[in-house]
Amino acid sequence: MSLKHAILVQLETKPGSGYDLLQHFKGGLGYFWNAKHQQIYQQLKKLTEQEFITFSLEQQNGKPDKKVYKITELGIKELKRWLSGSVKPNKINDALLVKLYGGHLIEEDNLVNELKCHQQTHEKIYNNLLEIEQTYLNSSLPSREKYKLPYLTLRRGILGEQAWLSWAKEALQMIKK
Amino acid sequence: MSLKHAILVQLETKPGSGYDLLQHFKGGLGYFWNAKHQQIYQQLKKLTEQEFITFSLEQQNGKPDKKVYKITELGIKELKRWLSGSVKPNKINDALLVKLYGGHLIEEDNLVNELKCHQQTHEKIYNNLLEIEQTYLNSSLPSREKYKLPYLTLRRGILGEQAWLSWAKEALQMIKK
DNA sequence: CCTCCCATGTAAGCCGTTACATGATTGC
DNA sequence: GCAATCATGTAACGGCTTACATGGGAGG
């Protein structure tokens, strides 16, 4: 049930539309949570009903209208309540590993191709994260201080992807042998 | 929708009860998928209806009866079909990172404690995985060859946990500064 | 023309969690 | 006595995915 709180956290730092939130969830700093637009719009609706957020309509020229959401006092209270509680360690449900585990039932080429395909995806994400890190590291000291905690989530992404890529290299070598 | 296939993969290597499967999902080699008993029993029911698995009742002395499931020909066919397809990269939904991201709203001590608490959990998992690795590495060559692919999923776990622990160390240092 | 981007939603259905339920045995 | 382990399930609810739906503007 953290999508709600992931949205609240984002809106607390900066008001935005459902579409804006979606971009964040796709992009780098949204590394920590994934959501599709359908789910985001549904949650925004619920959060509005609960009065944790409000929205104002913004007209744009040449583009559709936007609903710009921002967090309310009540929303900040709820967010603080949630942040003060403890969260459960992340659980891992990785379909690729299920496939590997049962890999003896299929052709080796299939396995190798799948791994290489995933490797490419992870390399892209990794490079993307490194770019964002560079932007952070080149920013001013007060800015770096301000975004210290979000930067830590970025670091989690970077170290996680490094580990994934090391593993993939090792795995490909071992399969080919 | 991979829990079904995670179960099939497990039953393909060795028949077992719902309870046995649960232990696998909790223990080391089940690192790649998580499930609670309620969900496992439900899926076993569905898989039985679809005739991908069958079960036989086994009586035990001093313990409740067991339903020992095993995969059918049809089940193996279905499993091979699924294994031959491609799977999507894993998505990350990490509540701890959401909490960190919004950490400026709560006290630093809260954040540090939460991190340390998760650190302990991950250390336990890590040590557990290393133990299993030792058992694998000390096994006979034909055995090592046989469990080559499951071993790769174990390696994923080990490298993943190493990365997590490195990150946590870094994060704690950075927060305290 | 076709595709991508912007921007928002509804509805159906499966996936997963939480709560509830039972009952014997073993160890502290 | 109390908790843990073995062993299996049902029911309700909320989370998440997939499919369907609309509609204008920009660029190739």
Short mmCIF file of C-alpha atoms (C1' of nucleotides) in Angstrom, two decimals:
data_model
loop_
_atom_site.label_atom_id
_atom_site.label_comp_id
_atom_site.label_asym_id
_atom_site.label_seq_id
_atom_site.Cartn_x
_atom_site.Cartn_y
_atom_site.Cartn_z
CA MET A 1 0.00 0.00 0.00
CA SER A 2 2.90 2.38 -0.55
CA LEU A 3 1.94 3.76 -3.94
CA LYS A 4 -0.24 6.25 -2.11
CA HIS A 5 2.67 7.31 0.01
CA ALA A 6 5.07 7.34 -2.90
CA ILE A 7 2.69 9.81 -4.57
CA LEU A 8 2.39 11.89 -1.41
CA VAL A 9 6.17 12.01 -1.08
CA GLN A 10 6.51 13.24 -4.65
CA LEU A 11 3.77 15.83 -4.28
CA GLU A 12 5.28 17.04 -1.04
CA THR A 13 8.47 17.98 -2.86
CA LYS A 14 6.62 19.50 -5.81
CA PRO A 15 2.99 19.75 -6.98
CA GLY A 16 2.22 18.09 -10.30
CA SER A 17 -0.25 16.27 -12.52
CA GLY A 18 -0.81 12.54 -12.83
CA TYR A 19 1.20 12.66 -15.99
CA ASP A 20 4.08 14.41 -14.24
CA LEU A 21 4.07 11.74 -11.56
CA LEU A 22 4.13 9.07 -14.23
CA GLN A 23 7.26 10.62 -15.75
CA HIS A 24 8.92 10.62 -12.34
CA PHE A 25 8.03 6.98 -11.84
CA LYS A 26 9.49 6.15 -15.24
CA GLY A 27 12.58 8.31 -14.86
CA GLY A 28 15.58 8.06 -12.60
CA LEU A 29 14.56 9.27 -9.18
CA GLY A 30 11.42 7.21 -9.47
CA TYR A 31 13.71 4.20 -9.38
CA PHE A 32 12.18 3.11 -6.11
CA TRP A 33 8.59 2.69 -7.26
CA ASN A 34 6.82 1.59 -10.41
CA ALA A 35 3.29 2.33 -11.46
CA LYS A 36 1.23 2.57 -14.62
CA HIS A 37 -0.89 5.56 -15.45
CA GLN A 38 -4.15 3.74 -14.75
CA GLN A 39 -3.12 3.03 -11.22
CA ILE A 40 -1.79 6.50 -10.58
CA TYR A 41 -5.03 8.15 -11.71
CA GLN A 42 -7.03 5.80 -9.51
CA GLN A 43 -4.91 6.55 -6.49
CA LEU A 44 -5.05 10.29 -7.14
CA LYS A 45 -8.82 10.01 -7.13
CA LYS A 46 -8.81 8.15 -3.82
CA LEU A 47 -6.28 10.51 -2.25
CA THR A 48 -8.47 13.44 -3.29
CA GLU A 49 -11.52 11.79 -1.71
CA GLN A 50 -9.55 11.31 1.47
CA GLU A 51 -8.56 15.01 1.28
CA PHE A 52 -4.87 14.22 1.40
CA ILE A 53 -4.42 16.17 -1.84
CA THR A 54 -6.32 18.80 -3.85
CA PHE A 55 -6.08 19.81 -7.49
CA SER A 56 -6.56 22.87 -9.66
CA LEU A 57 -7.20 22.81 -13.40
CA GLU A 58 -4.55 24.40 -15.57
CA GLN A 59 -5.19 25.29 -19.17
CA GLN A 60 -2.37 25.01 -21.64
CA ASN A 61 -2.10 26.20 -25.22
CA GLY A 62 -1.96 23.42 -27.76
CA LYS A 63 -2.06 20.76 -25.04
CA PRO A 64 -4.85 19.16 -23.02
CA ASP A 65 -5.82 20.60 -19.65
CA LYS A 66 -3.87 19.50 -16.64
CA LYS A 67 -5.00 18.67 -13.16
CA VAL A 68 -2.24 19.95 -10.94
CA TYR A 69 -2.33 18.18 -7.61
CA LYS A 70 -0.78 19.37 -4.39
CA ILE A 71 -0.58 17.88 -0.94
CA THR A 72 -2.80 19.25 1.86
CA GLU A 73 -2.02 19.76 5.54
CA LEU A 74 -3.93 16.57 6.24
CA GLY A 75 -1.85 14.82 3.58
CA ILE A 76 1.40 15.91 5.18
CA LYS A 77 0.12 14.67 8.52
CA GLU A 78 -0.74 11.29 7.02
CA LEU A 79 2.61 11.13 5.26
CA LYS A 80 4.47 11.85 8.48
CA ARG A 81 2.43 9.19 10.23
CA TRP A 82 3.37 6.64 7.60
CA LEU A 83 7.01 7.68 7.49
CA SER A 84 7.25 7.27 11.27
CA GLY A 85 6.19 3.65 11.08
CA SER A 86 8.51 0.89 9.97
CA VAL A 87 8.39 -0.73 6.55
CA LYS A 88 8.94 -4.35 5.63
CA PRO A 89 12.05 -5.45 3.78
CA ASN A 90 11.52 -5.68 0.08
CA LYS A 91 10.53 -9.03 -1.30
CA ILE A 92 11.91 -10.35 -4.51
CA ASN A 93 9.75 -11.93 -7.17
CA ASP A 94 11.98 -12.33 -10.18
CA ALA A 95 10.57 -14.19 -13.15
CA LEU A 96 13.97 -14.31 -14.88
CA LEU A 97 15.35 -16.33 -11.99
CA VAL A 98 12.39 -18.71 -12.17
CA LYS A 99 13.24 -19.18 -15.82
CA LEU A 100 16.90 -19.79 -15.08
CA TYR A 101 16.06 -22.26 -12.35
CA GLY A 102 14.08 -24.35 -14.80
CA GLY A 103 16.44 -23.62 -17.68
CA HIS A 104 17.45 -27.24 -18.18
CA LEU A 105 14.06 -27.81 -19.82
CA ILE A 106 14.75 -25.44 -22.70
CA GLU A 107 17.53 -24.74 -25.15
CA GLU A 108 20.65 -23.04 -23.93
CA ASP A 109 20.47 -20.44 -26.69
CA ASN A 110 17.09 -19.30 -25.48
CA LEU A 111 18.48 -18.76 -22.00
CA VAL A 112 21.56 -16.94 -23.23
CA ASN A 113 19.51 -14.66 -25.46
CA GLU A 114 17.11 -13.82 -22.70
CA LEU A 115 19.96 -12.98 -20.37
CA LYS A 116 21.64 -10.78 -22.98
CA CYS A 117 18.39 -9.01 -23.64
CA HIS A 118 17.92 -8.21 -19.98
CA GLN A 119 21.55 -7.21 -19.78
CA GLN A 120 20.98 -4.53 -22.39
CA THR A 121 18.01 -3.15 -20.51
CA HIS A 122 19.95 -3.01 -17.27
CA GLU A 123 22.91 -1.34 -18.99
CA LYS A 124 20.64 1.40 -20.25
CA ILE A 125 19.16 1.95 -16.82
CA TYR A 126 22.63 1.94 -15.30
CA ASN A 127 23.97 4.57 -17.71
CA ASN A 128 20.88 6.63 -17.16
CA LEU A 129 21.39 6.57 -13.41
CA LEU A 130 25.04 7.51 -13.78
CA GLU A 131 24.03 10.54 -15.82
CA ILE A 132 21.61 11.67 -13.16
CA GLU A 133 24.34 11.18 -10.59
CA GLN A 134 26.68 13.44 -12.57
CA THR A 135 24.05 16.17 -12.61
CA TYR A 136 23.74 15.85 -8.86
CA LEU A 137 27.47 15.86 -8.23
CA ASN A 138 27.93 18.96 -10.40
CA SER A 139 25.20 20.90 -8.61
CA SER A 140 25.90 23.50 -5.93
CA LEU A 141 26.68 22.50 -2.38
CA PRO A 142 23.38 23.75 -0.90
CA SER A 143 21.53 21.88 -3.62
CA ARG A 144 23.51 18.71 -2.92
CA GLU A 145 22.70 19.08 0.76
CA LYS A 146 19.01 19.53 -0.01
CA TYR A 147 18.80 16.43 -2.19
CA LYS A 148 20.99 14.28 0.02
CA LEU A 149 18.29 11.74 0.82
CA PRO A 150 16.90 11.37 -2.71
CA TYR A 151 20.52 10.96 -3.79
CA LEU A 152 20.79 7.96 -1.50
CA THR A 153 17.90 6.31 -3.32
CA LEU A 154 19.77 6.97 -6.56
CA ARG A 155 22.88 5.34 -5.10
CA ARG A 156 20.79 2.31 -4.23
CA GLY A 157 19.83 2.11 -7.87
CA ILE A 158 23.41 2.46 -9.07
CA LEU A 159 24.84 -0.15 -6.70
CA GLY A 160 21.92 -2.46 -7.46
CA GLU A 161 22.45 -2.24 -11.20
CA GLN A 162 26.19 -2.72 -10.87
CA ALA A 163 25.54 -5.90 -8.95
CA TRP A 164 23.04 -7.07 -11.54
CA LEU A 165 25.49 -6.51 -14.38
CA SER A 166 28.33 -8.29 -12.55
CA TRP A 167 26.04 -11.21 -11.95
CA ALA A 168 24.92 -11.37 -15.58
CA LYS A 169 28.53 -11.44 -16.77
CA GLU A 170 29.31 -14.27 -14.37
CA ALA A 171 26.15 -16.14 -15.32
CA LEU A 172 26.78 -15.92 -19.06
CA GLN A 173 30.34 -17.20 -18.63
CA MET A 174 29.16 -20.09 -16.51
CA ILE A 175 26.40 -21.14 -18.89
CA LYS A 176 28.66 -21.12 -21.92
CA LYS A 177 31.22 -23.35 -20.22
CA MET B 1 1.58 -14.50 -13.10
CA SER B 2 4.74 -16.43 -12.37
CA LEU B 3 3.86 -17.98 -9.03
CA LYS B 4 2.18 -20.78 -10.94
CA HIS B 5 5.33 -21.33 -12.93
CA ALA B 6 7.56 -21.00 -9.90
CA ILE B 7 5.54 -23.83 -8.36
CA LEU B 8 5.72 -25.91 -11.51
CA VAL B 9 9.48 -25.42 -11.69
CA GLN B 10 9.85 -26.61 -8.11
CA LEU B 11 7.58 -29.60 -8.60
CA GLU B 12 9.42 -30.53 -11.77
CA THR B 13 12.64 -30.96 -9.81
CA LYS B 14 10.91 -32.75 -6.95
CA PRO B 15 7.33 -33.61 -5.91
CA GLY B 16 6.17 -32.10 -2.64
CA SER B 17 3.35 -30.72 -0.53
CA GLY B 18 2.17 -27.15 -0.26
CA TYR B 19 4.04 -26.96 3.00
CA ASP B 20 7.24 -28.19 1.37
CA LEU B 21 6.89 -25.55 -1.32
CA LEU B 22 6.42 -22.92 1.35
CA GLN B 23 9.69 -23.94 3.01
CA HIS B 24 11.46 -23.66 -0.33
CA PHE B 25 10.03 -20.21 -0.86
CA LYS B 26 11.19 -19.16 2.59
CA GLY B 27 14.59 -20.78 2.38
CA GLY B 28 17.61 -20.06 0.27
CA LEU B 29 16.94 -21.41 -3.19
CA GLY B 30 13.50 -19.89 -3.08
CA TYR B 31 15.27 -16.55 -3.04
CA PHE B 32 13.74 -15.68 -6.38
CA TRP B 33 10.09 -15.83 -5.41
CA ASN B 34 8.02 -15.07 -2.32
CA ALA B 35 4.62 -16.39 -1.43
CA LYS B 36 2.51 -16.99 1.63
CA HIS B 37 0.85 -20.30 2.35
CA GLN B 38 -2.63 -19.01 1.53
CA GLN B 39 -1.59 -18.11 -1.97
CA ILE B 40 0.31 -21.33 -2.54
CA TYR B 41 -2.66 -23.50 -1.55
CA GLN B 42 -4.93 -21.50 -3.82
CA GLN B 43 -2.59 -21.85 -6.76
CA LEU B 44 -2.13 -25.58 -6.11
CA LYS B 45 -5.91 -25.92 -6.30
CA LYS B 46 -6.04 -24.05 -9.60
CA LEU B 47 -3.10 -25.95 -11.04
CA THR B 48 -4.83 -29.19 -10.10
CA GLU B 49 -8.03 -28.05 -11.81
CA GLN B 50 -6.02 -27.25 -14.93
CA GLU B 51 -4.48 -30.72 -14.68
CA PHE B 52 -0.95 -29.36 -14.63
CA ILE B 53 -0.35 -31.22 -11.38
CA THR B 54 -1.87 -34.15 -9.44
CA PHE B 55 -1.63 -35.12 -5.80
CA SER B 56 -1.69 -38.22 -3.64
CA LEU B 57 -2.47 -38.33 0.07
CA GLU B 58 0.29 -39.47 2.35
CA GLN B 59 -0.33 -40.46 5.93
CA GLN B 60 2.30 -39.74 8.52
CA ASN B 61 2.60 -40.84 12.09
CA GLY B 62 2.17 -38.07 14.62
CA LYS B 63 1.75 -35.46 11.90
CA PRO B 64 -1.17 -34.34 9.77
CA ASP B 65 -1.76 -35.92 6.39
CA LYS B 66 0.12 -34.51 3.45
CA LYS B 67 -0.98 -33.86 -0.08
CA VAL B 68 2.04 -34.65 -2.17
CA TYR B 69 1.81 -32.91 -5.52
CA LYS B 70 3.64 -33.82 -8.66
CA ILE B 71 3.76 -32.30 -12.10
CA THR B 72 1.91 -33.98 -15.00
CA GLU B 73 2.92 -34.34 -18.64
CA LEU B 74 0.57 -31.48 -19.42
CA GLY B 75 2.21 -29.46 -16.68
CA ILE B 76 5.66 -29.99 -18.14
CA LYS B 77 4.34 -28.95 -21.53
CA GLU B 78 2.88 -25.77 -20.07
CA LEU B 79 6.09 -25.08 -18.17
CA LYS B 80 8.19 -25.49 -21.30
CA ARG B 81 5.83 -23.16 -23.15
CA TRP B 82 6.23 -20.51 -20.48
CA LEU B 83 9.98 -20.97 -20.21
CA SER B 84 10.32 -20.51 -23.96
CA GLY B 85 8.69 -17.09 -23.84
CA SER B 86 10.48 -14.00 -22.63
CA VAL B 87 9.92 -12.46 -19.24
CA LYS B 88 9.82 -8.80 -18.29
CA PRO B 89 12.61 -7.22 -16.30
CA ASN B 90 11.89 -7.09 -12.62
CA LYS B 91 10.29 -3.98 -11.30
CA ILE B 92 11.31 -2.45 -8.05
CA ASN B 93 8.83 -1.23 -5.47
CA ASP B 94 10.83 -0.49 -2.39
CA ALA B 95 9.00 1.10 0.52
CA LEU B 96 12.26 1.75 2.38
CA LEU B 97 13.41 4.00 -0.45
CA VAL B 98 10.11 5.87 -0.41
CA LYS B 99 10.71 6.45 3.26
CA LEU B 100 14.25 7.65 2.68
CA TYR B 101 13.14 9.96 -0.10
CA GLY B 102 10.75 11.70 2.25
CA GLY B 103 13.07 11.35 5.22
CA HIS B 104 13.45 15.10 5.76
CA LEU B 105 9.94 15.09 7.26
CA ILE B 106 10.88 12.86 10.17
CA GLU B 107 13.63 12.63 12.75
CA GLU B 108 17.04 11.44 11.67
CA ASP B 109 17.16 8.83 14.44
CA ASN B 110 14.06 7.17 13.09
CA LEU B 111 15.67 6.86 9.68
CA VAL B 112 18.96 5.56 11.05
CA ASN B 113 17.21 2.97 13.21
CA GLU B 114 15.10 1.75 10.34
CA LEU B 115 18.16 1.40 8.14
CA LYS B 116 20.06 -0.50 10.82
CA CYS B 117 17.11 -2.78 11.37
CA HIS B 118 16.93 -3.64 7.68
CA GLN B 119 20.69 -4.03 7.64
CA GLN B 120 20.45 -6.78 10.25
CA THR B 121 17.82 -8.61 8.23
CA HIS B 122 19.92 -8.43 5.08
CA GLU B 123 23.03 -9.60 6.91
CA LYS B 124 21.19 -12.68 8.11
CA ILE B 125 19.97 -13.45 4.63
CA TYR B 126 23.46 -12.88 3.25
CA ASN B 127 25.09 -15.25 5.71
CA ASN B 128 22.41 -17.80 5.05
CA LEU B 129 23.07 -17.63 1.32
CA LEU B 130 26.82 -17.96 1.85
CA GLU B 131 26.22 -21.13 3.86
CA ILE B 132 24.15 -22.63 1.10
CA GLU B 133 26.87 -21.69 -1.35
CA GLN B 134 29.45 -23.54 0.73
CA THR B 135 27.29 -26.67 0.68
CA TYR B 136 27.09 -26.38 -3.11
CA LEU B 137 30.81 -25.78 -3.57
CA ASN B 138 31.66 -28.77 -1.35
CA SER B 139 29.37 -31.12 -3.26
CA SER B 140 30.58 -33.57 -5.89
CA LEU B 141 31.35 -32.44 -9.42
CA PRO B 142 28.36 -34.21 -11.03
CA SER B 143 26.11 -32.66 -8.39
CA ARG B 144 27.58 -29.22 -9.04
CA GLU B 145 27.02 -29.72 -12.73
CA LYS B 146 23.41 -30.75 -12.12
CA TYR B 147 22.59 -27.74 -9.97
CA LYS B 148 24.51 -25.26 -12.11
CA LEU B 149 21.46 -23.18 -13.03
CA PRO B 150 19.88 -23.06 -9.57
CA TYR B 151 23.33 -22.06 -8.31
CA LEU B 152 23.20 -19.04 -10.60
CA THR B 153 20.01 -17.88 -8.92
CA LEU B 154 21.82 -18.26 -5.60
CA ARG B 155 24.68 -16.15 -6.93
CA ARG B 156 22.18 -13.49 -7.89
CA GLY B 157 21.04 -13.46 -4.31
CA ILE B 158 24.57 -13.23 -2.96
CA LEU B 159 25.65 -10.41 -5.25
CA GLY B 160 22.37 -8.61 -4.63
CA GLU B 161 22.75 -8.76 -0.87
CA GLN B 162 26.38 -7.68 -1.04
CA ALA B 163 25.31 -4.63 -3.00
CA TRP B 164 22.54 -3.89 -0.54
CA LEU B 165 24.92 -4.05 2.42
CA SER B 166 27.50 -1.83 0.72
CA TRP B 167 24.80 0.68 0.01
CA ALA B 168 23.50 0.65 3.57
CA LYS B 169 27.00 1.31 4.93
CA GLU B 170 27.41 4.22 2.56
CA ALA B 171 23.94 5.55 3.35
CA LEU B 172 24.43 5.43 7.12
CA GLN B 173 27.74 7.26 6.84
CA MET B 174 26.21 9.94 4.65
CA ILE B 175 23.20 10.50 6.90
CA LYS B 176 25.30 10.87 10.03
CA LYS B 177 27.55 13.49 8.45
"C1'" DC C 1 -0.80 8.62 -43.25
"C1'" DC C 2 1.34 6.86 -39.17
"C1'" DT C 3 3.41 7.20 -34.95
"C1'" DC C 4 4.75 9.43 -30.80
"C1'" DC C 5 3.79 12.70 -27.10
"C1'" DC C 6 0.53 15.01 -24.15
"C1'" DA C 7 -3.29 14.09 -20.87
"C1'" DT C 8 -7.02 11.68 -18.71
"C1'" DG C 9 -9.91 8.17 -17.49
"C1'" DT C 10 -13.30 3.30 -16.86
"C1'" DA C 11 -13.91 -1.67 -16.20
"C1'" DA C 12 -12.78 -6.48 -15.72
"C1'" DG C 13 -10.12 -9.70 -13.70
"C1'" DC C 14 -6.24 -11.70 -11.60
"C1'" DC C 15 -2.64 -11.32 -7.92
"C1'" DG C 16 -1.48 -10.85 -3.22
"C1'" DT C 17 -2.30 -9.70 1.77
"C1'" DT C 18 -4.76 -9.90 6.05
"C1'" DA C 19 -7.86 -12.03 8.96
"C1'" DC C 20 -10.09 -16.07 10.41
"C1'" DA C 21 -10.18 -21.15 11.24
"C1'" DT C 22 -8.72 -26.00 12.84
"C1'" DG C 23 -5.99 -29.41 15.25
"C1'" DA C 24 -2.17 -32.55 16.77
"C1'" DT C 25 2.77 -32.81 18.56
"C1'" DT C 26 7.16 -31.19 20.57
"C1'" DG C 27 9.95 -28.47 23.60
"C1'" DC C 28 10.57 -24.86 27.28
"C1'" DG D 1 0.50 -23.53 30.32
"C1'" DC D 2 2.60 -21.25 26.07
"C1'" DA D 3 4.80 -21.05 21.88
"C1'" DA D 4 6.47 -23.20 17.84
"C1'" DT D 5 6.25 -26.56 14.08
"C1'" DC D 6 3.58 -29.37 10.94
"C1'" DA D 7 -0.33 -29.14 7.76
"C1'" DT D 8 -4.31 -27.33 5.33
"C1'" DG D 9 -7.69 -24.31 4.07
"C1'" DT D 10 -11.80 -20.09 3.26
"C1'" DA D 11 -13.22 -15.26 2.73
"C1'" DA D 12 -12.76 -10.42 2.15
"C1'" DC D 13 -10.35 -6.81 0.49
"C1'" DG D 14 -7.10 -4.04 -1.75
"C1'" DG D 15 -3.23 -3.75 -5.35
"C1'" DC D 16 -1.93 -4.16 -9.95
"C1'" DT D 17 -2.38 -5.39 -14.89
"C1'" DT D 18 -4.71 -5.58 -19.27
"C1'" DA D 19 -7.93 -4.00 -22.33
"C1'" DC D 20 -10.74 -0.38 -23.88
"C1'" DA D 21 -11.60 4.60 -24.73
"C1'" DT D 22 -10.89 9.65 -26.27
"C1'" DG D 23 -8.71 13.47 -28.64
"C1'" DG D 24 -5.53 17.22 -30.22
"C1'" DG D 25 -0.72 18.53 -31.83
"C1'" DA D 26 4.01 17.61 -33.77
"C1'" DG D 27 7.16 15.36 -36.85
"C1'" DG D 28 8.62 12.14 -40.39
#
